[in-house]
PDB file of N, CA, C and O in Angstrom:
ATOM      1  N   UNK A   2     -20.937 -11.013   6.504  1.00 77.00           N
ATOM      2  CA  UNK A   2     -19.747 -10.182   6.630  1.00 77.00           C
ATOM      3  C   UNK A   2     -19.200 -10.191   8.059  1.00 77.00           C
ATOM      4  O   UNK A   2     -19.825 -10.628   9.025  1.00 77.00           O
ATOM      5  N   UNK A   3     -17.842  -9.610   8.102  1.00 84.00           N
ATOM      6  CA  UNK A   3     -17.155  -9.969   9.282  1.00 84.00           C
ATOM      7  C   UNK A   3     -17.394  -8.788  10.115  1.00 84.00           C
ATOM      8  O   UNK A   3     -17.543  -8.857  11.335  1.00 84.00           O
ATOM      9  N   UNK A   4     -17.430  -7.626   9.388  1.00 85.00           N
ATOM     10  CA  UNK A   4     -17.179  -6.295   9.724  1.00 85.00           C
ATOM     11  C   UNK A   4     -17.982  -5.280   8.919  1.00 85.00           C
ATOM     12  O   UNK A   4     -18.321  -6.009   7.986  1.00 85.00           O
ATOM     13  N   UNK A   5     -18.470  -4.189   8.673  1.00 87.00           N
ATOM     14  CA  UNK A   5     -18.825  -2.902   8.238  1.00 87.00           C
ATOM     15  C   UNK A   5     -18.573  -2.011   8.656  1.00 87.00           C
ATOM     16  O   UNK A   5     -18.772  -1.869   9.862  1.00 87.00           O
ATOM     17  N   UNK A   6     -17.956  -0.853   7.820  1.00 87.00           N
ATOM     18  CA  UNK A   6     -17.558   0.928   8.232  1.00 87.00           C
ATOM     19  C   UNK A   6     -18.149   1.416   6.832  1.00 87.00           C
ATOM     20  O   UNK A   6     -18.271   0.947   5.700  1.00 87.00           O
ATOM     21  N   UNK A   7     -18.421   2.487   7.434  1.00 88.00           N
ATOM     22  CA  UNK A   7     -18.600   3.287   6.644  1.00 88.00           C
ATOM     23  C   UNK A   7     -17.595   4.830   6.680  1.00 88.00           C
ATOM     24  O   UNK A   7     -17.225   5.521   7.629  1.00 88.00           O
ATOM     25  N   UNK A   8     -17.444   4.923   5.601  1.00 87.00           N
ATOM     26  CA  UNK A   8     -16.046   5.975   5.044  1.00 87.00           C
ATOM     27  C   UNK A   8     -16.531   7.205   4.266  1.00 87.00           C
ATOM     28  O   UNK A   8     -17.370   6.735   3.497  1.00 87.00           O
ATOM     29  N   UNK A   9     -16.461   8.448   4.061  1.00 86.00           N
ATOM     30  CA  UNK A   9     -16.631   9.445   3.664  1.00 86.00           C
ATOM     31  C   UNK A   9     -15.487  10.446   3.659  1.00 86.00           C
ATOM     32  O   UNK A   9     -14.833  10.881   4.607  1.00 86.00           O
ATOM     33  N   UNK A  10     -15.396  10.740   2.185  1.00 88.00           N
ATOM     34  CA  UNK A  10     -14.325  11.547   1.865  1.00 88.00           C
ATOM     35  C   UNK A  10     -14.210  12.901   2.623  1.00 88.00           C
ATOM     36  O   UNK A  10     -15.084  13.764   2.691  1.00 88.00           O
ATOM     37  N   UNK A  11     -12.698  12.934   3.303  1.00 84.00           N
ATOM     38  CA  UNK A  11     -12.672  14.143   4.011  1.00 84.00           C
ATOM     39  C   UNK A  11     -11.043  14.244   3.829  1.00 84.00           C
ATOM     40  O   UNK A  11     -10.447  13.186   3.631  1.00 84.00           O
ATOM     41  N   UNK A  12     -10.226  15.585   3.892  1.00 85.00           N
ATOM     42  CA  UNK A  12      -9.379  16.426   3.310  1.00 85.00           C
ATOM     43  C   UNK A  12      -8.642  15.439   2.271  1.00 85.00           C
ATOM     44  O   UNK A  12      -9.197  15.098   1.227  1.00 85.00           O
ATOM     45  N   UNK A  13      -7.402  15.021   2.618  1.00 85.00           N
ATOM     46  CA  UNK A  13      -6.973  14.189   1.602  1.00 85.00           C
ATOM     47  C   UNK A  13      -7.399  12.448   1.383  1.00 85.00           C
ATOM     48  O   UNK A  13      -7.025  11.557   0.621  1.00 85.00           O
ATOM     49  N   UNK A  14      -8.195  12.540   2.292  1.00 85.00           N
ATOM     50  CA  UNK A  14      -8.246  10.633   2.381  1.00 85.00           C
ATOM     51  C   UNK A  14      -9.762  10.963   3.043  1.00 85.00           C
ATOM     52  O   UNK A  14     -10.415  12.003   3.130  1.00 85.00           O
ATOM     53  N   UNK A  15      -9.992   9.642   3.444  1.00 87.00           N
ATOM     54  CA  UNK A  15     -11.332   9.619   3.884  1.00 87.00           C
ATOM     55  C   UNK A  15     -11.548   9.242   5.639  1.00 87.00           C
ATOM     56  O   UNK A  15     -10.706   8.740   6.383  1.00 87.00           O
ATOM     57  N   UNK A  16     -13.063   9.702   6.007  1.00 86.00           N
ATOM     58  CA  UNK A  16     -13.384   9.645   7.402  1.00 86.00           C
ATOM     59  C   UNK A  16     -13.759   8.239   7.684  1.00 86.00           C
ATOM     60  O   UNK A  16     -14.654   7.717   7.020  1.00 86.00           O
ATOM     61  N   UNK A  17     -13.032   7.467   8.789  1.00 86.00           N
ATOM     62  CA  UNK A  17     -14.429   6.601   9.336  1.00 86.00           C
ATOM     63  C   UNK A  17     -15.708   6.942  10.135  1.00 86.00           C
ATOM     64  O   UNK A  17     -15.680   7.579  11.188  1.00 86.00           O
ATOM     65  N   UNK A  18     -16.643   6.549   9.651  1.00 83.00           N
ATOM     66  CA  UNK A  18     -17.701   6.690  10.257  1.00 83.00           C
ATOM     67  C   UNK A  18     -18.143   5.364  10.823  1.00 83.00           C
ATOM     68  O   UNK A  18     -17.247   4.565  11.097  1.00 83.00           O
ATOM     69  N   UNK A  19     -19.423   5.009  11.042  1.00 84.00           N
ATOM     70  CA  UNK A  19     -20.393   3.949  11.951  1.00 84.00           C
ATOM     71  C   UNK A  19     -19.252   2.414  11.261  1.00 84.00           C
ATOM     72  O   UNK A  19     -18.805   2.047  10.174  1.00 84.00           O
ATOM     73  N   UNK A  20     -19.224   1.994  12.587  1.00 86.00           N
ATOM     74  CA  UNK A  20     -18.299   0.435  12.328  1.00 86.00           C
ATOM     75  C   UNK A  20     -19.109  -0.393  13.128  1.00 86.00           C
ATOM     76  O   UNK A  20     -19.479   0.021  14.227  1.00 86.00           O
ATOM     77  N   UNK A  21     -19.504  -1.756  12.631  1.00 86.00           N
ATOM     78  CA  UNK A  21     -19.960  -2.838  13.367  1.00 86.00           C
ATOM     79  C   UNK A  21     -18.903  -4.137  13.164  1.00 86.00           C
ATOM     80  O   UNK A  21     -18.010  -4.134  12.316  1.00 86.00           O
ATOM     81  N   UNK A  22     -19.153  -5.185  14.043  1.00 84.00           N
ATOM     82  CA  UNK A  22     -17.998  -6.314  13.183  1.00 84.00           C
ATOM     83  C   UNK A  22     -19.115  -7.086  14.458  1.00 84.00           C
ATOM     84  O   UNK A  22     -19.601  -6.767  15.544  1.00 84.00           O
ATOM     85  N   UNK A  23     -19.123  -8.059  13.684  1.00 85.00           N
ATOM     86  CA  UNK A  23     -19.661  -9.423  14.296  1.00 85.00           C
ATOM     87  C   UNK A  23     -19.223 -10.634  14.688  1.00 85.00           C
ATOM     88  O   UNK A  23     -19.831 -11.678  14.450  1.00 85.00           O
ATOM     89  N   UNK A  24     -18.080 -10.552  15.345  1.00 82.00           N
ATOM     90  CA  UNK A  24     -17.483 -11.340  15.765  1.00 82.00           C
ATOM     91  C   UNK A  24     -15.933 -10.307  16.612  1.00 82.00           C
ATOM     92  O   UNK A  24     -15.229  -9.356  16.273  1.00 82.00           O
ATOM     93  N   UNK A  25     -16.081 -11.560  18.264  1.00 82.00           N
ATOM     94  CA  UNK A  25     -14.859 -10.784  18.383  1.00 82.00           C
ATOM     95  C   UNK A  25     -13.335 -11.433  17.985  1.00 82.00           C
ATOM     96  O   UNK A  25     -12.377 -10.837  18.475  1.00 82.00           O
ATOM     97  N   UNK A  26     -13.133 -12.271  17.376  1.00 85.00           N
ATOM     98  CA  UNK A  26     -11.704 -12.570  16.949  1.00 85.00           C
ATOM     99  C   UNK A  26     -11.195 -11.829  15.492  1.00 85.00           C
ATOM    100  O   UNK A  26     -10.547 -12.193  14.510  1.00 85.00           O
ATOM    101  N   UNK A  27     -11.711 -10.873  15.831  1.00 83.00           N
ATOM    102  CA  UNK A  27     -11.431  -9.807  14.404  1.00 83.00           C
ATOM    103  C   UNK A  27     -11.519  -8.291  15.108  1.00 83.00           C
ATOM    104  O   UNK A  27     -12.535  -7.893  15.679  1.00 83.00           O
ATOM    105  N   UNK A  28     -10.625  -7.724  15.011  1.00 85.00           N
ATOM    106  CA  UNK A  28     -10.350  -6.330  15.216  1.00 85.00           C
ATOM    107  C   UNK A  28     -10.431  -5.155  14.580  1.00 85.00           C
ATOM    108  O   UNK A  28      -9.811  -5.066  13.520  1.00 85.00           O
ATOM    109  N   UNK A  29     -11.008  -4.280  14.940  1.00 85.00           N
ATOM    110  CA  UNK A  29     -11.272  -2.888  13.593  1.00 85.00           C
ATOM    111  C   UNK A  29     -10.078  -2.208  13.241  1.00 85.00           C
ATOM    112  O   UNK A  29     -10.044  -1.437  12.282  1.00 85.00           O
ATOM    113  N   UNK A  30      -8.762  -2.529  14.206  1.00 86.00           N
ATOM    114  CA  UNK A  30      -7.521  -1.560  13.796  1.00 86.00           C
ATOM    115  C   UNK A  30      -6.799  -2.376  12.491  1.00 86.00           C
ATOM    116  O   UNK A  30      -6.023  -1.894  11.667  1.00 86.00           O
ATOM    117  N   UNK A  31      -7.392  -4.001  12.586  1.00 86.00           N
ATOM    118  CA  UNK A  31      -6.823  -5.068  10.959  1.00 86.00           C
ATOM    119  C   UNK A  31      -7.438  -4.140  10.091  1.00 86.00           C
ATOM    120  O   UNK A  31      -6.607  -3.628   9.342  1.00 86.00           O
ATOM    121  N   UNK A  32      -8.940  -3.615   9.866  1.00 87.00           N
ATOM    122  CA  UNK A  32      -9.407  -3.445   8.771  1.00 87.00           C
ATOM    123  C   UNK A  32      -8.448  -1.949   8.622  1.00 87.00           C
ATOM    124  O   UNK A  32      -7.493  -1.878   7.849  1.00 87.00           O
ATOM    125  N   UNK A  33      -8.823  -0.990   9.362  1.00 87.00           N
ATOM    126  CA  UNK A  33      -8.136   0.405   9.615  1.00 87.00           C
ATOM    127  C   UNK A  33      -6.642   0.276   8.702  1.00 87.00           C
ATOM    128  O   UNK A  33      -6.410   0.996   7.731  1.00 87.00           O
ATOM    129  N   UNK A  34      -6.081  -0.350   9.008  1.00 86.00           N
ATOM    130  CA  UNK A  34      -4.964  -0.802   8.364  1.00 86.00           C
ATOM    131  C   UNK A  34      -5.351  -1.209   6.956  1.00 86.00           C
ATOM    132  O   UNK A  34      -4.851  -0.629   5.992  1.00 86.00           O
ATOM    133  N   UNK A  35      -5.933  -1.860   6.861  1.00 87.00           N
ATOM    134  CA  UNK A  35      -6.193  -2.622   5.183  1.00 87.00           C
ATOM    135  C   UNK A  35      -6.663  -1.112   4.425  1.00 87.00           C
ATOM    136  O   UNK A  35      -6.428  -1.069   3.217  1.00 87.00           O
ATOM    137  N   UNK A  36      -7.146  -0.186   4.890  1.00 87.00           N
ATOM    138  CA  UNK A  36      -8.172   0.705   4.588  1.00 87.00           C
ATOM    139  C   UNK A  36      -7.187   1.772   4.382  1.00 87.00           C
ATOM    140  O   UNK A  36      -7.542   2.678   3.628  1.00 87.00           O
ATOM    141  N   UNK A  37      -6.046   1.839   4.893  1.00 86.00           N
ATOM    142  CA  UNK A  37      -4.743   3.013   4.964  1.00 86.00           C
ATOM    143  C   UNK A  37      -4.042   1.972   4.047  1.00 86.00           C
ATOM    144  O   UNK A  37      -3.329   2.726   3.384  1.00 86.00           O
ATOM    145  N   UNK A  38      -3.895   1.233   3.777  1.00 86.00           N
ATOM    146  CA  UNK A  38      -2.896   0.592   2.578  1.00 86.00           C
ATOM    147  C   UNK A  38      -3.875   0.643   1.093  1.00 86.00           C
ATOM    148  O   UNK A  38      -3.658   0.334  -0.078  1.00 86.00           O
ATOM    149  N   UNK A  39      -4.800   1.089   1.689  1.00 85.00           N
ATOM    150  CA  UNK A  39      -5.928   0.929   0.176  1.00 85.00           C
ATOM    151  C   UNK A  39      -5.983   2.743  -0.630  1.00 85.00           C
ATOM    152  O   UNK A  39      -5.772   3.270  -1.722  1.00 85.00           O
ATOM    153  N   UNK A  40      -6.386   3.105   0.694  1.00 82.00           N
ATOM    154  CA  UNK A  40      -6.735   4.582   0.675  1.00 82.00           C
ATOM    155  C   UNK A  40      -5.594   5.447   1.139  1.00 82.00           C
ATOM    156  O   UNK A  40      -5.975   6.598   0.922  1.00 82.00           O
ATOM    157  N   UNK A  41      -4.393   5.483   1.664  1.00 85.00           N
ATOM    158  CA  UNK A  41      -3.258   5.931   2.225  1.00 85.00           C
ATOM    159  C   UNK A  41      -3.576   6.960   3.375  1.00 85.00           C
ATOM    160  O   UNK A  41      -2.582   7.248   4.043  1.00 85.00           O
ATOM    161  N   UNK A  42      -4.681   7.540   3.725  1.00 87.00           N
ATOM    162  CA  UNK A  42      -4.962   8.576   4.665  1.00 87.00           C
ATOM    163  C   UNK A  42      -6.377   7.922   5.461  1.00 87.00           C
ATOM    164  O   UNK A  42      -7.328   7.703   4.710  1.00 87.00           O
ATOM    165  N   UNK A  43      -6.543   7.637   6.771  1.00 87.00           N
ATOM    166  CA  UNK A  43      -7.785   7.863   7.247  1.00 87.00           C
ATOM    167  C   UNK A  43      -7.789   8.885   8.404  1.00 87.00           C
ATOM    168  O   UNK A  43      -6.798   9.367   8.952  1.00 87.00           O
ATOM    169  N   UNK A  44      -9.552   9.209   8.767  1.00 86.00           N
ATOM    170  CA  UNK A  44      -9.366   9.964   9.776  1.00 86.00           C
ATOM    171  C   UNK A  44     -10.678   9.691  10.564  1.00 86.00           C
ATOM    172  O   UNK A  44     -11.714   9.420   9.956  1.00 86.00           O
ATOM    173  N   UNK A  45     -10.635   9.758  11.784  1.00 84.00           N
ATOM    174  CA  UNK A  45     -11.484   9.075  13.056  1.00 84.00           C
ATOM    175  C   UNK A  45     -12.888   9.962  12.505  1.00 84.00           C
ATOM    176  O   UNK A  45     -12.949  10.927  11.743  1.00 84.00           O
ATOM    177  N   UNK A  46     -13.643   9.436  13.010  1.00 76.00           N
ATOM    178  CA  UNK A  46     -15.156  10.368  12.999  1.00 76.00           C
ATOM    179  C   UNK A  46     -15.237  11.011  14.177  1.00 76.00           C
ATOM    180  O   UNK A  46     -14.872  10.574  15.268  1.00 76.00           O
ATOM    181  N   UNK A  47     -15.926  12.496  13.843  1.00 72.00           N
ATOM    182  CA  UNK A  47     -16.037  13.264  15.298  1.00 72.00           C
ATOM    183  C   UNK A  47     -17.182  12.935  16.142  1.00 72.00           C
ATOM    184  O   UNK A  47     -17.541  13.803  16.938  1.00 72.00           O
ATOM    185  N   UNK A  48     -17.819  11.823  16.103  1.00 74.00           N
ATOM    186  CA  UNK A  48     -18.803  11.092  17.053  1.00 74.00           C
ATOM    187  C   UNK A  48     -18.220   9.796  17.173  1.00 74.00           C
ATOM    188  O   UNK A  48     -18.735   8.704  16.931  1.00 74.00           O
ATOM    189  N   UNK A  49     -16.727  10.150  17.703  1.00 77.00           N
ATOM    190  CA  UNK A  49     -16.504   8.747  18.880  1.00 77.00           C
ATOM    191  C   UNK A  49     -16.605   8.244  19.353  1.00 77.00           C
ATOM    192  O   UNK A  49     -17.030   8.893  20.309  1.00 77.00           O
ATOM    193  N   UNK A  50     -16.560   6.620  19.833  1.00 80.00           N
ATOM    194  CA  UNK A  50     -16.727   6.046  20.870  1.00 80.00           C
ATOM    195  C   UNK A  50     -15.947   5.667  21.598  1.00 80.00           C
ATOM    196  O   UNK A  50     -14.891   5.381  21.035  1.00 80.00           O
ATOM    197  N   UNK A  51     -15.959   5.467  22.997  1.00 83.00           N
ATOM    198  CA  UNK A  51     -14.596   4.989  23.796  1.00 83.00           C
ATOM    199  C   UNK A  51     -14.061   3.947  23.140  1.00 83.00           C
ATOM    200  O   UNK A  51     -12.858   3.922  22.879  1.00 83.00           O
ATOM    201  N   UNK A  52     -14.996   2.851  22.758  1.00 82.00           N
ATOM    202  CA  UNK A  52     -13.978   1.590  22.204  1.00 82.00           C
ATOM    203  C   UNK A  52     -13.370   2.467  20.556  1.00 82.00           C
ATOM    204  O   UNK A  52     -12.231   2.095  20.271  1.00 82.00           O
ATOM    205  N   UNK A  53     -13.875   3.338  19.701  1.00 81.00           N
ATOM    206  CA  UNK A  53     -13.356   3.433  18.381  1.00 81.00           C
ATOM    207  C   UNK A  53     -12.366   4.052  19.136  1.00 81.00           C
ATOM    208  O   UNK A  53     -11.399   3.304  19.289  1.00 81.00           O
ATOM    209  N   UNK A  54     -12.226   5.327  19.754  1.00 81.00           N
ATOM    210  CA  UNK A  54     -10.904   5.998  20.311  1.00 81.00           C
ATOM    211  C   UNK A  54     -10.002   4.809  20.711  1.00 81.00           C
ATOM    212  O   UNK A  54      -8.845   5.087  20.396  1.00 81.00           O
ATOM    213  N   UNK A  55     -10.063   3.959  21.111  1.00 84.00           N
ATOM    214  CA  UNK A  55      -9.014   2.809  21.534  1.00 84.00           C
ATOM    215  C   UNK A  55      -8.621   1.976  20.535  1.00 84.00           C
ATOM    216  O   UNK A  55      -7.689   1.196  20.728  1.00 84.00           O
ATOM    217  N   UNK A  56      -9.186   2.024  19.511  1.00 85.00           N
ATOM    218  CA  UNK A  56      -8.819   1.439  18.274  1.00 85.00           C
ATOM    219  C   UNK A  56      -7.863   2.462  17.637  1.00 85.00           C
ATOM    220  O   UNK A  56      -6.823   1.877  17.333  1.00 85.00           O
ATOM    221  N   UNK A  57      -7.828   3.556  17.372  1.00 83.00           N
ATOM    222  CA  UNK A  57      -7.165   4.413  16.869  1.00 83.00           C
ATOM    223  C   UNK A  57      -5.859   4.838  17.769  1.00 83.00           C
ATOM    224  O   UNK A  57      -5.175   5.679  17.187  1.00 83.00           O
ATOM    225  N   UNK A  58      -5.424   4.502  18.886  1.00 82.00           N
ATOM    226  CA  UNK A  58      -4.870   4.245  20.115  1.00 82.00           C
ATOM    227  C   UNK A  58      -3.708   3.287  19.632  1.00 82.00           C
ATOM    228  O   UNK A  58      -2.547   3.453  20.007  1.00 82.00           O
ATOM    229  N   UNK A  59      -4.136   2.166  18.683  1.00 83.00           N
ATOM    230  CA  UNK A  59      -3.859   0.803  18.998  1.00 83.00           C
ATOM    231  C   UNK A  59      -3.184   0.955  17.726  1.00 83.00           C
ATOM    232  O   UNK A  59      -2.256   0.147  17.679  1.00 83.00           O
ATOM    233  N   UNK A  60      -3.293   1.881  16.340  1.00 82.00           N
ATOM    234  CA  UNK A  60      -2.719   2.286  15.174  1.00 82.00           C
ATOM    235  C   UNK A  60      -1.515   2.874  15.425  1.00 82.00           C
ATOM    236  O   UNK A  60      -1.390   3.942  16.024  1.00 82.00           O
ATOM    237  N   UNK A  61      -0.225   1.919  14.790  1.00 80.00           N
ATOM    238  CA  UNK A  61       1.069   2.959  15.059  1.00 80.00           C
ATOM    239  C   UNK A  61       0.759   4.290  13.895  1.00 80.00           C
ATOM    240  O   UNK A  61      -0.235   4.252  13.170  1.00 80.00           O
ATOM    241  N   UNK A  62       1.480   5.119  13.861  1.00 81.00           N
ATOM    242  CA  UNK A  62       1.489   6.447  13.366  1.00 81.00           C
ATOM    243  C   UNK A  62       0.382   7.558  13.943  1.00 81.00           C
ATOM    244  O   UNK A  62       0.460   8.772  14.133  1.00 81.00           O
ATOM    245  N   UNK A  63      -0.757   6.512  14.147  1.00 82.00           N
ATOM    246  CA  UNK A  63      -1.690   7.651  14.385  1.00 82.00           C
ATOM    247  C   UNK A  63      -1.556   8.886  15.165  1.00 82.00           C
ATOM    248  O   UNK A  63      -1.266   8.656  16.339  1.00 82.00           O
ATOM    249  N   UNK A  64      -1.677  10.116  14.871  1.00 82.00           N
ATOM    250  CA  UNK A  64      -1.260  10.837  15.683  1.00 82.00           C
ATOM    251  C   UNK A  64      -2.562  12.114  15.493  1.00 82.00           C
ATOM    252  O   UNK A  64      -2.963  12.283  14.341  1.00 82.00           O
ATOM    253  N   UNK A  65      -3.146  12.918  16.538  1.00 79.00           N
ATOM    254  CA  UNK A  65      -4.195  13.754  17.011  1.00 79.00           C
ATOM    255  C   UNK A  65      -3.663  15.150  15.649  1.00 79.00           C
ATOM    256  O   UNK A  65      -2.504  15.547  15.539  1.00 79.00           O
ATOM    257  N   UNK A  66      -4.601  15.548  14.959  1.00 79.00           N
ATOM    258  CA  UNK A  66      -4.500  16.336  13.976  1.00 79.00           C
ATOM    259  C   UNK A  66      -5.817  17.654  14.537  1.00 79.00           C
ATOM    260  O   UNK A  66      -6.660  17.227  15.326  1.00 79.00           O
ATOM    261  N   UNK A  67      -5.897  18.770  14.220  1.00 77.00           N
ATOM    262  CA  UNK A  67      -7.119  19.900  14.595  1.00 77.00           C
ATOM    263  C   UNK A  67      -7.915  19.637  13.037  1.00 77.00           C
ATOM    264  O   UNK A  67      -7.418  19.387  11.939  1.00 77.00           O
ATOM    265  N   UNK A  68      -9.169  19.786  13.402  1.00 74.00           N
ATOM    266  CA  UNK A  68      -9.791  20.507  12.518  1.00 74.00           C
ATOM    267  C   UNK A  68     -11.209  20.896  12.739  1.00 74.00           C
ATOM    268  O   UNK A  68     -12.232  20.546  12.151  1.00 74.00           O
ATOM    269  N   UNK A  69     -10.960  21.944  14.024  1.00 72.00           N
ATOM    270  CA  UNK A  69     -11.624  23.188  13.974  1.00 72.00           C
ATOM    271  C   UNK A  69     -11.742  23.623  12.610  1.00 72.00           C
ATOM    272  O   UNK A  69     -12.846  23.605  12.065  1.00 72.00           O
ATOM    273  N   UNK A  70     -10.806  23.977  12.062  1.00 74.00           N
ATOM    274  CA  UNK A  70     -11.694  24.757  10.377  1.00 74.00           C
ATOM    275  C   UNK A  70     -12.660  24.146   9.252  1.00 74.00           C
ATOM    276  O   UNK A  70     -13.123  24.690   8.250  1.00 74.00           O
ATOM    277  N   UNK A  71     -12.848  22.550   9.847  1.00 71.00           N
ATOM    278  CA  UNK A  71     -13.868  21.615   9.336  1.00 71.00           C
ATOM    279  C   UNK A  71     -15.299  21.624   9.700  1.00 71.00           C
ATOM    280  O   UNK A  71     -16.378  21.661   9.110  1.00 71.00           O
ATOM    281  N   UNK A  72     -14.774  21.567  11.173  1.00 64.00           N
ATOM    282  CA  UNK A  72     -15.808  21.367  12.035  1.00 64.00           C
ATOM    283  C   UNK A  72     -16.181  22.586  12.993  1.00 64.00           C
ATOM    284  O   UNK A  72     -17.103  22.410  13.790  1.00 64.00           O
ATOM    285  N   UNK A  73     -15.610  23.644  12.967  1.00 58.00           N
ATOM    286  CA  UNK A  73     -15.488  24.415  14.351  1.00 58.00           C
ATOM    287  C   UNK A  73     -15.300  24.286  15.312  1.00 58.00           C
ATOM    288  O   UNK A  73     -14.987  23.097  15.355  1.00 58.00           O
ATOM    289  N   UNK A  74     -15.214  24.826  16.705  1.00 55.00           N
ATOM    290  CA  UNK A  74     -14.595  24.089  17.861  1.00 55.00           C
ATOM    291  C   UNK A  74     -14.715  23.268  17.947  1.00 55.00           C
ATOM    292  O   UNK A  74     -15.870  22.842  17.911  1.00 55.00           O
ATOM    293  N   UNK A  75     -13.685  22.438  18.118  1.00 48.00           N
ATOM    294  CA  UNK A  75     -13.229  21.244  18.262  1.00 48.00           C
ATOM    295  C   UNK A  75     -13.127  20.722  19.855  1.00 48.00           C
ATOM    296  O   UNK A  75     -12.399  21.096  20.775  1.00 48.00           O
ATOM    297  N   UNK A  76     -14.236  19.632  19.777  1.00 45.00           N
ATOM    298  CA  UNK A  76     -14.450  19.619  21.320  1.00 45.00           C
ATOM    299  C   UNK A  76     -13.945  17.681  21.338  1.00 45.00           C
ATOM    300  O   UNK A  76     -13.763  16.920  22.288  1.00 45.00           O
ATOM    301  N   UNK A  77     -13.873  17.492  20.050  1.00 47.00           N
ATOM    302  CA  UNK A  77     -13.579  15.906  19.909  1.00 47.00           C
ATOM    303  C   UNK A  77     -12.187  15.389  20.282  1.00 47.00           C
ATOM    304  O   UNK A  77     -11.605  16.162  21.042  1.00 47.00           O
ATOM    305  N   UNK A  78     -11.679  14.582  20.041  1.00 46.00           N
ATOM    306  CA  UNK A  78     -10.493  13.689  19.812  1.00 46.00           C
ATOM    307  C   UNK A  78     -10.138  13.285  18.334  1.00 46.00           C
ATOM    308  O   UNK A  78     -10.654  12.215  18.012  1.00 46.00           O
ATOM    309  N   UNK A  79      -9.307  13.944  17.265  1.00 55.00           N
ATOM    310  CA  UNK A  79      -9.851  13.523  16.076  1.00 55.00           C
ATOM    311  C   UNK A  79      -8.319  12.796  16.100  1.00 55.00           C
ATOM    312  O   UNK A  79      -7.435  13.092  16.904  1.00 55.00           O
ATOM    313  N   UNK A  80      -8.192  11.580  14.826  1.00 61.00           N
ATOM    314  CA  UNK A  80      -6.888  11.375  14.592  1.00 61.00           C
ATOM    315  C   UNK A  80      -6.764  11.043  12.740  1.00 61.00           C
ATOM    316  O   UNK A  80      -7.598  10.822  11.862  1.00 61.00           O
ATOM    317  N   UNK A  81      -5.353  11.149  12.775  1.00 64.00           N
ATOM    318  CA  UNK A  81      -5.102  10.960  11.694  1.00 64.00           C
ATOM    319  C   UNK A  81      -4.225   9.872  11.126  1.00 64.00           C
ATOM    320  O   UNK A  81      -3.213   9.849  11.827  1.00 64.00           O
ATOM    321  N   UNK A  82      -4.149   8.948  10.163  1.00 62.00           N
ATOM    322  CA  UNK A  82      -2.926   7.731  10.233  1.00 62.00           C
ATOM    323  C   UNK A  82      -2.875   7.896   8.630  1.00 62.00           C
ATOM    324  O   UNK A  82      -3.739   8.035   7.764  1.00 62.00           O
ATOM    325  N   UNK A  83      -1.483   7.818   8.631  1.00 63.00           N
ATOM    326  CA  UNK A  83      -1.324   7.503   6.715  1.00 63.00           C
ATOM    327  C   UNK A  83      -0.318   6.286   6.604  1.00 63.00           C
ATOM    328  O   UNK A  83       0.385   5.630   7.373  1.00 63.00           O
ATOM    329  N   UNK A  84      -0.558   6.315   5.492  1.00 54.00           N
ATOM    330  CA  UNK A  84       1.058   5.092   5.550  1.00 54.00           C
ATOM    331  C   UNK A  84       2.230   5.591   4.903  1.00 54.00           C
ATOM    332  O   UNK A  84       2.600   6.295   3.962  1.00 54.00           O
ATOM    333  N   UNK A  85       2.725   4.747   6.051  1.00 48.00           N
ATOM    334  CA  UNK A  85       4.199   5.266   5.488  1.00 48.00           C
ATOM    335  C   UNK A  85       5.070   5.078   4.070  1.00 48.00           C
ATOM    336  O   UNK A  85       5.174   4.190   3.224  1.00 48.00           O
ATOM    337  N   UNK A  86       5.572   6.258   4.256  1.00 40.00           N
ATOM    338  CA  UNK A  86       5.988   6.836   2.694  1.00 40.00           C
ATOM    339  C   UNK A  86       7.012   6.002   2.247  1.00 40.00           C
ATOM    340  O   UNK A  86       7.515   6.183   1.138  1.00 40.00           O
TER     341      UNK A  86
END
């Protein structure tokens, strides 16, 4: 495989969680994308990494959503991307 994430359902669409990809001429914001045209909603995991935050950076629409009422204080960076309607 080129890539692995793992995804878990969270409010209307699902979370990414743990991503590996084995190779660098492949990018996680291609799959992110394939994954919002599949699933129409994703949302970052609240154990970020500098490189996943820069991937989600690199997603047009994405834009910073709260959810303190998920998680409680919210000390993360969370984001949210859907596709467009």
């Amino acid at each position: 495989p080129v890539a692995y994430v793992a995804v878990a359902p969270f409010r209307d669409g699902y979370a990414i969680g743990n991503v590996r990809k084995n190779t660098k001429d492949f990018f996680a914001s291609d799959l992110y994308t394939w994954l919002v045209n599949k699933y129409g909603v994703l949302y970052s995991d609240k154990a970020q990494t500098t490189a996943g935050a820069k991937t989600w950076t690199r997603l047009p629409g994405a834009e910073q959503v709260d959810t303190s009422q998920e998680d409680g204080e919210d000390k993360e960076v969370y984001f949210e991307i859907q596709m467009s309607q």
